[in-house]
């Protein structure tokens, strides 16, 4: 199931159909182009769940538009995240004021696209969008405040922030097809979001640049593990995070992350959520090809 190019084209079409200044439209289109190499997993999940629950083989053009609207929402959240973290170099980071205006436009274009569709259950889909988007915004608030300083609070934060956006994408597709909110879809989608966030955290720690959580004095599972060990590096980290020392030896902490078991610990937690997701997916009334597609998202 590959609808990436179709989703990107629909994203552009949504922007071009809006009554906006030409230069503002061009800005929004440039932001879409900036992310066109991404997998569009959120939009694909929306389409996937619509087709699976509607039991359709032939794709409905309207659901691609809804998937594109979902991806516009995700792009708006990505922009906000990048502006707040200050750790990216995308186009929108060069003009934060314009980027904030673009975010507002994307949010309302997302809702407008769903409202103007002919789906019978679009009101339910919009309610889901509101609920899950607010959950994710709450999770982002916790993340900005660096509130996930232990395993339990960190996992709760990423369930709320990242898991909610996967659940949003999947549930909108399923609800447009059936008018039902399936708790199983919400649960395994949330677990998929947690798995992907943990893997993303691990990848960021392997690059000692602007996005490295340790250098930015932020928390993730491997860093939480280091903090809790009775070792010298834990004492150094505590001084670095409270501002007592300004810099750390990156070579020393590269080794500490590998040798301490911090990465293995994070992968073990990831696998717990992976198996939770797999257990539910296996029980879903999907064909084997559809189950395989979902399972790939937790590998």
Short mmCIF file of C-alpha atoms in Angstrom, two decimals:
data_model
loop_
_atom_site.label_atom_id
_atom_site.label_comp_id
_atom_site.label_asym_id
_atom_site.label_seq_id
_atom_site.Cartn_x
_atom_site.Cartn_y
_atom_site.Cartn_z
CA UNK A 1 0.00 0.00 0.00
CA UNK A 2 1.79 3.09 -1.25
CA UNK A 3 -0.13 6.34 -1.59
CA UNK A 4 2.65 8.76 -0.74
CA UNK A 5 2.68 10.67 -4.03
CA UNK A 6 -1.11 10.88 -4.18
CA UNK A 7 -1.23 12.24 -0.62
CA UNK A 8 1.38 14.92 -1.39
CA UNK A 9 -0.51 16.01 -4.50
CA UNK A 10 -3.75 16.27 -2.51
CA UNK A 11 -1.96 18.32 0.15
CA UNK A 12 -0.94 20.76 -2.54
CA UNK A 13 -4.45 20.77 -3.97
CA UNK A 14 -5.96 21.61 -0.57
CA UNK A 15 -3.64 24.61 -0.26
CA UNK A 16 -4.24 25.78 -3.83
CA UNK A 17 -8.03 25.57 -3.36
CA UNK A 18 -7.93 27.91 -0.36
CA UNK A 19 -8.66 31.60 -0.66
CA UNK A 20 -5.19 32.74 0.35
CA UNK A 21 -2.69 35.29 -0.90
CA UNK A 22 -0.55 33.83 -3.68
CA UNK A 23 2.69 34.35 -1.79
CA UNK A 24 1.20 32.76 1.32
CA UNK A 25 0.10 29.77 -0.77
CA UNK A 26 3.64 29.56 -2.14
CA UNK A 27 4.99 29.47 1.41
CA UNK A 28 2.66 26.64 2.40
CA UNK A 29 3.59 24.72 -0.75
CA UNK A 30 7.28 25.17 0.02
CA UNK A 31 6.70 23.68 3.46
CA UNK A 32 4.96 20.68 1.91
CA UNK A 33 7.87 20.27 -0.52
CA UNK A 34 10.29 20.37 2.40
CA UNK A 35 8.66 17.24 3.83
CA UNK A 36 7.88 15.43 0.58
CA UNK A 37 10.61 12.84 1.18
CA UNK A 38 8.91 11.65 4.38
CA UNK A 39 6.93 8.41 4.29
CA UNK A 40 3.49 9.97 4.87
CA UNK A 41 2.78 7.16 7.34
CA UNK A 42 -0.03 9.07 9.05
CA UNK A 43 -1.97 9.57 5.85
CA UNK A 44 -1.31 6.01 4.75
CA UNK A 45 -2.67 4.71 8.08
CA UNK A 46 -5.82 6.75 7.57
CA UNK A 47 -6.35 5.21 4.12
CA UNK A 48 -5.42 1.74 5.36
CA UNK A 49 -7.99 1.74 8.15
CA UNK A 50 -10.72 3.18 5.97
CA UNK A 51 -10.21 0.47 3.36
CA UNK A 52 -9.85 -2.31 5.94
CA UNK A 53 -13.07 -1.42 7.76
CA UNK A 54 -15.05 -0.45 4.66
CA UNK A 55 -13.79 -3.65 3.01
CA UNK A 56 -12.99 -1.76 -0.15
CA UNK A 57 -10.41 -2.87 -2.66
CA UNK A 58 -10.73 0.15 -4.93
CA UNK A 59 -9.46 3.36 -3.38
CA UNK A 60 -11.91 6.20 -2.77
CA UNK A 61 -10.46 9.51 -4.00
CA UNK A 62 -12.07 11.33 -1.08
CA UNK A 63 -10.19 9.30 1.51
CA UNK A 64 -6.92 10.34 -0.10
CA UNK A 65 -8.00 13.95 0.47
CA UNK A 66 -8.76 13.17 4.11
CA UNK A 67 -5.37 11.49 4.43
CA UNK A 68 -3.77 14.60 2.94
CA UNK A 69 -5.64 16.75 5.47
CA UNK A 70 -4.30 14.53 8.26
CA UNK A 71 -0.78 14.97 6.92
CA UNK A 72 -1.28 18.76 6.87
CA UNK A 73 -2.20 18.54 10.55
CA UNK A 74 0.89 16.45 11.26
CA UNK A 75 3.07 18.91 9.34
CA UNK A 76 1.66 21.78 11.41
CA UNK A 77 2.53 19.89 14.61
CA UNK A 78 6.03 19.14 13.28
CA UNK A 79 6.57 22.83 12.58
CA UNK A 80 5.48 23.81 16.09
CA UNK A 81 7.73 21.11 17.56
CA UNK A 82 10.74 22.33 15.55
CA UNK A 83 10.15 25.98 16.50
CA UNK A 84 9.82 25.10 20.17
CA UNK A 85 12.84 22.79 20.28
CA UNK A 86 15.06 24.97 18.10
CA UNK A 87 16.94 21.90 16.88
CA UNK A 88 16.07 21.80 13.15
CA UNK A 89 17.04 23.63 9.97
CA UNK A 90 13.86 23.40 7.91
CA UNK A 91 12.52 26.35 5.90
CA UNK A 92 10.01 27.30 8.59
CA UNK A 93 12.77 27.74 11.17
CA UNK A 94 14.11 30.71 9.21
CA UNK A 95 10.96 32.81 9.70
CA UNK A 96 9.11 31.68 12.86
CA UNK A 97 6.42 34.38 12.59
CA UNK A 98 5.47 33.28 9.08
CA UNK A 99 5.66 29.64 10.15
CA UNK A 100 3.19 30.23 13.00
CA UNK A 101 0.76 31.80 10.54
CA UNK A 102 1.19 28.83 8.22
CA UNK A 103 0.44 26.45 11.10
CA UNK A 104 -2.86 28.21 11.78
CA UNK A 105 -3.80 27.95 8.10
CA UNK A 106 -2.98 24.22 8.02
CA UNK A 107 -5.05 23.51 11.11
CA UNK A 108 -8.16 25.14 9.66
CA UNK A 109 -7.60 23.66 6.20
CA UNK A 110 -7.51 20.20 7.81
CA UNK A 111 -10.90 20.70 9.46
CA UNK A 112 -12.35 22.39 6.36
CA UNK A 113 -11.35 19.44 4.17
CA UNK A 114 -13.13 16.93 6.40
CA UNK A 115 -16.20 19.16 6.81
CA UNK A 116 -16.60 19.61 3.06
CA UNK A 117 -16.31 15.90 2.30
CA UNK A 118 -19.41 13.79 1.62
CA UNK A 119 -18.60 11.10 4.18
CA UNK A 120 -21.62 10.23 6.32
CA UNK A 121 -19.59 10.13 9.54
CA UNK A 122 -17.45 13.22 9.06
CA UNK A 123 -18.74 14.86 12.26
CA UNK A 124 -17.46 11.90 14.27
CA UNK A 125 -14.11 12.11 12.49
CA UNK A 126 -13.78 15.81 13.35
CA UNK A 127 -14.55 15.04 17.00
CA UNK A 128 -11.79 12.42 16.99
CA UNK A 129 -9.42 14.94 15.45
CA UNK A 130 -10.20 17.45 18.20
CA UNK A 131 -9.80 14.89 21.00
CA UNK A 132 -6.56 13.27 19.84
CA UNK A 133 -4.99 16.55 18.70
CA UNK A 134 -5.61 18.05 22.15
CA UNK A 135 -4.10 14.94 23.75
CA UNK A 136 -0.99 15.37 21.63
CA UNK A 137 -0.78 19.09 22.43
CA UNK A 138 -0.95 18.21 26.12
CA UNK A 139 1.86 15.71 25.60
CA UNK A 140 3.88 18.39 23.82
CA UNK A 141 3.35 20.67 26.82
CA UNK A 142 4.80 17.98 29.09
CA UNK A 143 7.71 17.50 26.68
CA UNK A 144 8.50 21.22 26.51
CA UNK A 145 8.61 21.27 30.31
CA UNK A 146 11.00 18.31 30.32
CA UNK A 147 8.55 16.55 32.62
CA UNK A 148 9.42 12.97 31.65
CA UNK A 149 12.33 12.50 34.04
CA UNK A 150 11.60 8.89 35.00
CA UNK A 151 10.48 5.85 33.04
CA UNK A 152 6.78 6.00 33.96
CA UNK A 153 6.32 9.72 33.32
CA UNK A 154 8.36 9.60 30.12
CA UNK A 155 6.34 6.72 28.69
CA UNK A 156 3.10 8.46 29.65
CA UNK A 157 4.30 11.62 27.93
CA UNK A 158 5.15 9.90 24.63
CA UNK A 159 1.92 7.88 24.71
CA UNK A 160 0.07 11.19 24.98
CA UNK A 161 2.18 13.10 22.48
CA UNK A 162 3.23 10.61 19.79
CA UNK A 163 0.75 7.80 20.35
CA UNK A 164 -2.20 10.17 20.08
CA UNK A 165 -1.23 11.26 16.55
CA UNK A 166 -1.00 7.68 15.28
CA UNK A 167 -4.32 6.91 16.99
CA UNK A 168 -5.83 10.01 15.37
CA UNK A 169 -4.79 8.93 11.87
CA UNK A 170 -5.96 5.32 12.26
CA UNK A 171 -9.21 6.13 14.05
CA UNK A 172 -10.33 8.77 11.57
CA UNK A 173 -10.01 6.25 8.75
CA UNK A 174 -11.86 3.55 10.68
CA UNK A 175 -14.62 5.89 11.87
CA UNK A 176 -15.29 7.32 8.41
CA UNK A 177 -15.94 3.74 7.30
CA UNK A 178 -18.05 2.46 10.19
CA UNK A 179 -19.14 5.28 12.54
CA UNK A 180 -17.50 3.22 15.31
CA UNK A 181 -14.58 4.08 17.58
CA UNK A 182 -12.64 0.84 17.92
CA UNK A 183 -10.67 0.71 21.18
CA UNK A 184 -8.38 -1.94 19.70
CA UNK A 185 -7.33 0.45 16.92
CA UNK A 186 -6.64 3.19 19.45
CA UNK A 187 -4.59 0.85 21.63
CA UNK A 188 -2.32 -0.67 19.01
CA UNK A 189 -1.94 2.69 17.26
CA UNK A 190 -0.82 4.26 20.53
CA UNK A 191 1.71 1.47 21.02
CA UNK A 192 2.99 1.99 17.47
CA UNK A 193 3.51 5.67 18.31
CA UNK A 194 5.47 4.78 21.46
CA UNK A 195 7.67 2.31 19.53
CA UNK A 196 8.44 4.84 16.81
CA UNK A 197 9.22 7.58 19.33
CA UNK A 198 11.64 5.37 21.26
CA UNK A 199 13.41 4.39 18.04
CA UNK A 200 13.57 8.06 17.05
CA UNK A 201 15.07 8.94 20.44
CA UNK A 202 17.75 6.30 19.99
CA UNK A 203 18.57 7.54 16.48
CA UNK A 204 18.90 11.13 17.74
CA UNK A 205 21.39 10.06 20.40
CA UNK A 206 23.63 8.52 17.74
CA UNK A 207 24.09 11.92 16.10
CA UNK A 208 25.95 14.42 18.24
CA UNK A 209 24.43 17.54 16.72
CA UNK A 210 21.51 19.92 17.24
CA UNK A 211 18.91 17.18 17.78
CA UNK A 212 20.87 15.23 20.39
CA UNK A 213 18.72 15.10 23.54
CA UNK A 214 21.66 14.69 25.88
CA UNK A 215 23.43 17.79 24.56
CA UNK A 216 20.12 19.68 24.79
CA UNK A 217 19.64 18.60 28.43
CA UNK A 218 16.46 16.73 27.57
CA UNK A 219 15.28 13.31 28.69
CA UNK A 220 14.70 10.05 26.84
CA UNK A 221 14.82 6.45 28.02
CA UNK A 222 18.59 5.91 27.51
CA UNK A 223 19.34 9.16 29.33
CA UNK A 224 16.98 8.29 32.18
CA UNK A 225 18.85 4.97 32.48
CA UNK A 226 22.21 6.77 32.73
CA UNK A 227 20.86 9.06 35.44
CA UNK A 228 19.81 6.11 37.57
CA UNK A 229 23.13 4.24 37.52
CA UNK A 230 25.59 4.36 40.44
CA UNK A 231 28.39 5.58 38.18
CA UNK A 232 30.53 8.65 37.57
CA UNK A 233 28.69 9.55 34.38
CA UNK A 234 25.44 9.88 36.34
CA UNK A 235 27.04 12.48 38.62
CA UNK A 236 28.44 14.38 35.62
CA UNK A 237 25.02 14.34 33.91
CA UNK A 238 23.31 15.72 36.99
CA UNK A 239 25.77 18.61 37.11
CA UNK A 240 25.37 19.24 33.37
CA UNK A 241 21.57 19.18 33.48
CA UNK A 242 21.37 21.55 36.46
CA UNK A 243 23.81 23.93 34.78
CA UNK A 244 26.72 23.49 37.18
CA UNK A 245 28.97 22.57 34.24
CA UNK A 246 28.57 24.01 30.74
CA UNK A 247 29.92 21.19 28.58
CA UNK A 248 30.44 17.43 28.64
CA UNK A 249 32.91 15.09 26.99
CA UNK A 250 30.90 13.68 24.08
CA UNK A 251 33.35 10.82 23.45
CA UNK A 252 32.98 9.76 27.07
CA UNK A 253 29.18 9.73 26.86
CA UNK A 254 29.13 7.97 23.49
CA UNK A 255 30.94 5.13 25.21
CA UNK A 256 28.74 5.36 28.30
CA UNK A 257 25.57 5.02 26.22
CA UNK A 258 26.91 1.88 24.56
CA UNK A 259 28.69 0.23 27.46
CA UNK A 260 26.19 0.96 30.23
CA UNK A 261 23.30 -0.92 28.62
CA UNK A 262 21.27 2.29 28.14
CA UNK A 263 20.45 1.55 24.50
CA UNK A 264 19.66 -2.08 25.27
CA UNK A 265 17.35 -0.93 28.05
CA UNK A 266 15.48 1.43 25.69
CA UNK A 267 15.16 -1.33 23.08
CA UNK A 268 13.80 -3.69 25.72
CA UNK A 269 11.08 -1.17 26.65
CA UNK A 270 10.38 -0.69 22.94
CA UNK A 271 9.90 -4.43 22.56
CA UNK A 272 7.34 -4.50 25.38
CA UNK A 273 5.17 -2.05 23.43
CA UNK A 274 5.95 -3.85 20.18
CA UNK A 275 4.56 -7.12 21.52
CA UNK A 276 1.53 -5.37 23.00
CA UNK A 277 0.77 -3.96 19.54
CA UNK A 278 1.41 -7.27 17.78
CA UNK A 279 -0.92 -9.14 20.12
CA UNK A 280 -3.83 -6.84 19.31
CA UNK A 281 -3.05 -6.66 15.58
CA UNK A 282 -3.06 -10.46 15.38
CA UNK A 283 -6.61 -10.49 16.76
CA UNK A 284 -7.94 -7.92 14.27
CA UNK A 285 -10.29 -9.04 11.46
CA UNK A 286 -7.74 -8.03 8.80
CA UNK A 287 -6.27 -10.17 6.06
CA UNK A 288 -2.67 -11.33 6.41
CA UNK A 289 -1.31 -8.68 4.03
CA UNK A 290 -2.92 -5.91 6.09
CA UNK A 291 -1.62 -7.38 9.33
CA UNK A 292 1.87 -7.56 7.83
CA UNK A 293 1.68 -3.87 6.90
CA UNK A 294 0.83 -2.89 10.48
CA UNK A 295 3.46 -5.17 11.97
CA UNK A 296 6.16 -3.48 9.90
CA UNK A 297 5.50 -0.25 11.84
CA UNK A 298 6.74 -1.76 15.09
CA UNK A 299 9.88 -3.46 13.79
#
